[in-house]
PDB file of C-alpha atoms in Angstrom:
ATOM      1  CA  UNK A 136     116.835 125.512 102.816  1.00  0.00           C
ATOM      2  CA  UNK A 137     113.863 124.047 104.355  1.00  0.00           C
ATOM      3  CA  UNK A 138     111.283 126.920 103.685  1.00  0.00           C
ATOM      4  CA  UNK A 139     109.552 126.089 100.474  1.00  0.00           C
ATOM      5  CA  UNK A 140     109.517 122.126 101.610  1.00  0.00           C
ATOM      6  CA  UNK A 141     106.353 120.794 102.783  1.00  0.00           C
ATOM      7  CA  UNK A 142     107.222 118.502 105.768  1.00  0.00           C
ATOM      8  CA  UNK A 143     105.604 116.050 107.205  1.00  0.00           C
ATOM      9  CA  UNK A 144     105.267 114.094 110.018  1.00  0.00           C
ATOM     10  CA  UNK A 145     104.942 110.068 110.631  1.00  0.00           C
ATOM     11  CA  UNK A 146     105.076 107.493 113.528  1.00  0.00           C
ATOM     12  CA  UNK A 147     104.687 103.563 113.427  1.00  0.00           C
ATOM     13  CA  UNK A 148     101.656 101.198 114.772  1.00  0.00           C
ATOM     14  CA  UNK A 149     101.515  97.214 115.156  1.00  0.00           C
ATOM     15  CA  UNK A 150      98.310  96.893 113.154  1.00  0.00           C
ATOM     16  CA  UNK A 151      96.894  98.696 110.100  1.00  0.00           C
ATOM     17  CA  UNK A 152      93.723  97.792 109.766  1.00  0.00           C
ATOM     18  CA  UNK A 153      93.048  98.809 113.672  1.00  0.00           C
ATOM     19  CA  UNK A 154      94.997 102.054 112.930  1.00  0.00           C
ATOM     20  CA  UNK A 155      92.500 102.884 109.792  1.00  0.00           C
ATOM     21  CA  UNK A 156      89.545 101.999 112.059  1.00  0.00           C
ATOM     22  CA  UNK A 157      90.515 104.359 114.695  1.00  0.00           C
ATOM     23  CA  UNK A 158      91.855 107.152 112.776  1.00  0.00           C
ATOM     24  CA  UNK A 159      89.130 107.038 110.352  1.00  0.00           C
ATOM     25  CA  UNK A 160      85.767 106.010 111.964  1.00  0.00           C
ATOM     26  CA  UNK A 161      86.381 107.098 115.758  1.00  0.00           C
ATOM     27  CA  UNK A 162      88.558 110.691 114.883  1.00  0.00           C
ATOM     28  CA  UNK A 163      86.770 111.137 111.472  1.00  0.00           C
ATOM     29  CA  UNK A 164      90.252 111.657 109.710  1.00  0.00           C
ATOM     30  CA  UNK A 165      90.361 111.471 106.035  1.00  0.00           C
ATOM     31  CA  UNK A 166      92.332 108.256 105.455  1.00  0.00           C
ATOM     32  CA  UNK A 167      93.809 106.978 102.178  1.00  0.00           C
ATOM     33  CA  UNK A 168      96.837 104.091 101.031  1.00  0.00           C
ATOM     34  CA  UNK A 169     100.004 105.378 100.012  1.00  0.00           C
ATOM     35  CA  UNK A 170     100.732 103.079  97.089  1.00  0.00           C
ATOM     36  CA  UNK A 171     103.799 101.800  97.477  1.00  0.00           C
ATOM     37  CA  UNK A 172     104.885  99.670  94.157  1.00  0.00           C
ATOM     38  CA  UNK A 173     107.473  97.569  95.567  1.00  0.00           C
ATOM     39  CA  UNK A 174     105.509  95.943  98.548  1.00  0.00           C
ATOM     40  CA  UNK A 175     101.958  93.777  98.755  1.00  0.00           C
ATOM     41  CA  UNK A 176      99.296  96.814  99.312  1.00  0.00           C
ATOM     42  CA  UNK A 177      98.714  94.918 103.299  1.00  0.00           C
ATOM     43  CA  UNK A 178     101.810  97.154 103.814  1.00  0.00           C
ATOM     44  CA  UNK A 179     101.039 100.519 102.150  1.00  0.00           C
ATOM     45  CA  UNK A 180     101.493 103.138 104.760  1.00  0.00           C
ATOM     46  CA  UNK A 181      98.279 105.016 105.574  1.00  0.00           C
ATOM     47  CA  UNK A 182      98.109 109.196 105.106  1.00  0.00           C
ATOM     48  CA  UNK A 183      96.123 110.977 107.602  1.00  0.00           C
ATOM     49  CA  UNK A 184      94.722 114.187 106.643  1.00  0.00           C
ATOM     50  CA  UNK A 185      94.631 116.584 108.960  1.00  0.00           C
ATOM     51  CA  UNK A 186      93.750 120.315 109.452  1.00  0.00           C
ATOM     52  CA  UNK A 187      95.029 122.720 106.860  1.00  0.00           C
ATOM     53  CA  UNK A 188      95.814 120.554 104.988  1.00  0.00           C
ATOM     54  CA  UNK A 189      98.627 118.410 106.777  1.00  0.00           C
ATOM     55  CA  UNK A 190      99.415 114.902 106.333  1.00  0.00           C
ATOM     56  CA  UNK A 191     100.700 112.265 108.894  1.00  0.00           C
ATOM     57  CA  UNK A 192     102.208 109.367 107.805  1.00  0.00           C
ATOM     58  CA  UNK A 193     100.965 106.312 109.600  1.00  0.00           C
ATOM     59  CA  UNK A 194     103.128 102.984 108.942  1.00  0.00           C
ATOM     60  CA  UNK A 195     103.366  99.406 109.819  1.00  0.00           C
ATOM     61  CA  UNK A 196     106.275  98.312 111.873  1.00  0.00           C
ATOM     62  CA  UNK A 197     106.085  94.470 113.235  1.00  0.00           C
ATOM     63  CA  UNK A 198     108.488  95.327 116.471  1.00  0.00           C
ATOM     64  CA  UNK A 199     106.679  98.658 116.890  1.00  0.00           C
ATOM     65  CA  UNK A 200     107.236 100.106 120.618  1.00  0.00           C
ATOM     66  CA  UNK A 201     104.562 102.781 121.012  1.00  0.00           C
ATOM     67  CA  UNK A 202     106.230 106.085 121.425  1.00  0.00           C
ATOM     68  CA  UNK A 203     106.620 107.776 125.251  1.00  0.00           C
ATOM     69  CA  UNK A 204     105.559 111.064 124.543  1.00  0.00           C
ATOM     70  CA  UNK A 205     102.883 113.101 122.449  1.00  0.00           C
ATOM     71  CA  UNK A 206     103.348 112.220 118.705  1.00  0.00           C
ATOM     72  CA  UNK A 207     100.066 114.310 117.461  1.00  0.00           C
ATOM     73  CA  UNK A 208      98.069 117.068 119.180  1.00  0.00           C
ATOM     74  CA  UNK A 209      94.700 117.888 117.962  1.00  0.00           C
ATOM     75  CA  UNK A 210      93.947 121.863 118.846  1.00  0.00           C
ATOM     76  CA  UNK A 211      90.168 121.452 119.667  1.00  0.00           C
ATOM     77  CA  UNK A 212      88.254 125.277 120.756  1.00  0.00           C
ATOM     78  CA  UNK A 213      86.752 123.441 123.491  1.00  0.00           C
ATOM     79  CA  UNK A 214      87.892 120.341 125.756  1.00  0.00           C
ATOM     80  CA  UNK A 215      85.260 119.487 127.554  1.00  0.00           C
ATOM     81  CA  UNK A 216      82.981 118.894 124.504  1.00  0.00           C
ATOM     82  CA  UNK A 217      86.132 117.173 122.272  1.00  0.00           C
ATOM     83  CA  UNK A 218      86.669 114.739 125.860  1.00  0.00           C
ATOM     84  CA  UNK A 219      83.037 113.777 126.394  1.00  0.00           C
ATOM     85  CA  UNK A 220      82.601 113.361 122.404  1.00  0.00           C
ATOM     86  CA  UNK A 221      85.595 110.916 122.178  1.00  0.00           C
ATOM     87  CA  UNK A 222      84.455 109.067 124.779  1.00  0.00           C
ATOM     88  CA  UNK A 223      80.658 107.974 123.575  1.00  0.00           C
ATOM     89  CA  UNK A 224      83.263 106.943 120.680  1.00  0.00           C
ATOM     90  CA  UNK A 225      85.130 104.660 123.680  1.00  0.00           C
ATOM     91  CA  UNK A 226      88.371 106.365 123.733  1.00  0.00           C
ATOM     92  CA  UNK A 227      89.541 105.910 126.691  1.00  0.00           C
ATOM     93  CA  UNK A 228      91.865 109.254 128.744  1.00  0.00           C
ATOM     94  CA  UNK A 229      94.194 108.644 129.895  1.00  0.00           C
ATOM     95  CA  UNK A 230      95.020 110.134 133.642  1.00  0.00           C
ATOM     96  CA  UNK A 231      98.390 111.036 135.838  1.00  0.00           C
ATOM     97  CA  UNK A 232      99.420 111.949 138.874  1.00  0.00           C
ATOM     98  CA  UNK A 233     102.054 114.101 139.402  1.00  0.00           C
ATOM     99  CA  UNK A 234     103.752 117.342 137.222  1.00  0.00           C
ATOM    100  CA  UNK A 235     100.808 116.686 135.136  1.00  0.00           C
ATOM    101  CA  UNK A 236      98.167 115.692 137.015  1.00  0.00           C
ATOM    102  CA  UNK A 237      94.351 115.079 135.334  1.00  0.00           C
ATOM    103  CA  UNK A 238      90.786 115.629 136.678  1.00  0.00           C
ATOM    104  CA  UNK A 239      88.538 112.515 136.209  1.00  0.00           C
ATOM    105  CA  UNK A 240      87.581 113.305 132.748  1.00  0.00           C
ATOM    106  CA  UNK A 241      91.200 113.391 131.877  1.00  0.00           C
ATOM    107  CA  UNK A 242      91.755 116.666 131.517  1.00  0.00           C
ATOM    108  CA  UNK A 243      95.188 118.133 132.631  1.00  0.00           C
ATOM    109  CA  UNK A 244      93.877 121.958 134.054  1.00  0.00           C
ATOM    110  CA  UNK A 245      97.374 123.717 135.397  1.00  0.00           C
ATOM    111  CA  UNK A 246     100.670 125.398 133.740  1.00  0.00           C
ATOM    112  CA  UNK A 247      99.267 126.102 130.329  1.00  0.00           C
ATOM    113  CA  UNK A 248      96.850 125.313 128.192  1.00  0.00           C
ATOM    114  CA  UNK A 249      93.886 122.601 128.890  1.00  0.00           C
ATOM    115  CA  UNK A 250      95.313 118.958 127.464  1.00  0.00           C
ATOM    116  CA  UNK A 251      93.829 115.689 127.532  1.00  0.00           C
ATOM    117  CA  UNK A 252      95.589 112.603 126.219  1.00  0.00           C
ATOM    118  CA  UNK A 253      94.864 109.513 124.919  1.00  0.00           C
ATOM    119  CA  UNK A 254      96.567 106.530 122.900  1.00  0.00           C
ATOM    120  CA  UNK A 255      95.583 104.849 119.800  1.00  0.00           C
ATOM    121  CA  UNK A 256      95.457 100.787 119.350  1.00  0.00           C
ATOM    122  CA  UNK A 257      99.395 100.933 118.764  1.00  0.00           C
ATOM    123  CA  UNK A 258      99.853 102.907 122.113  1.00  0.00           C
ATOM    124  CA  UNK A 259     100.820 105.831 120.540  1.00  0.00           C
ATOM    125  CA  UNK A 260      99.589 108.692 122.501  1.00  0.00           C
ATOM    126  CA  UNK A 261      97.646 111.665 121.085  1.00  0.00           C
ATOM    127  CA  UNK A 262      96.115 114.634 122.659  1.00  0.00           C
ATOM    128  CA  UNK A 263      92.873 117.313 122.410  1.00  0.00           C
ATOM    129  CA  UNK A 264      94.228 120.635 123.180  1.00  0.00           C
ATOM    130  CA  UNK A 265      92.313 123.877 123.933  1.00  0.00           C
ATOM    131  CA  UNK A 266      92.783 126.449 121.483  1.00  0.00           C
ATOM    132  CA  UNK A 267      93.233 130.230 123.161  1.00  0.00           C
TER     133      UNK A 267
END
């Protein structure tokens, strides 16, 4: 049913214009407006491109709650050089205690693969993950 349909995924922010910042200037995405006829073009929903060729479909919600768990990983082949270059961009890790606990950097280093996460200016959180 679902083979030959190209999915994609999508999650809502507060603010559009921070959202295109981020995802465009600090990750380097390739951004563009989805043209929406029937609303003013403040409102378009934004399309991330991502590797192979994936989009993400970012959209504006005014009650937006940011989400509680990982809504896009970004496979990286190595951590410690995605973490330190994301943070001379200011992105801030962030770190837990616990089941997943981080180093100082951020970086969670037990049960499976190396993961840091981070959030975007809705809150959303997002993650560099060590290929291999």
């Amino acid at each position: 049913m679902f083979d030959n349909n190209r999915a994609f995924s999508s999650f809502s922010v507060n603010d559009l214009g921070k959202a295109k910042m981020f995802y465009g200037e600090v990750l380097g995405l390739e951004i563009s407006a989805v043209k929406m006829d029937d609303m003013p073009k403040e409102y378009w929903p934004l399309s991330l491109r991502v590797g192979g060729g994936t989009d993400v479909l970012i959209y504006p919600k005014p009650n937006h709650e940011p989400a509680t768990f990982t809504v896009l990983n970004f496979p990286v082949p190595d951590i410690e050089k995605a973490v330190d270059a994301l943070s001379a961009h200011g992105v801030h890790f962030e770190h837990y205690e616990g089941d997943i606990e981080t180093d100082a950097k951020g970086i969670h280093r037990s049960d499976g693969p190396l993961i840091a996460w981070f959030k975007d200016p809705a809150g959303n959180v997002l993650s560099v993950i060590e290929e291999g």
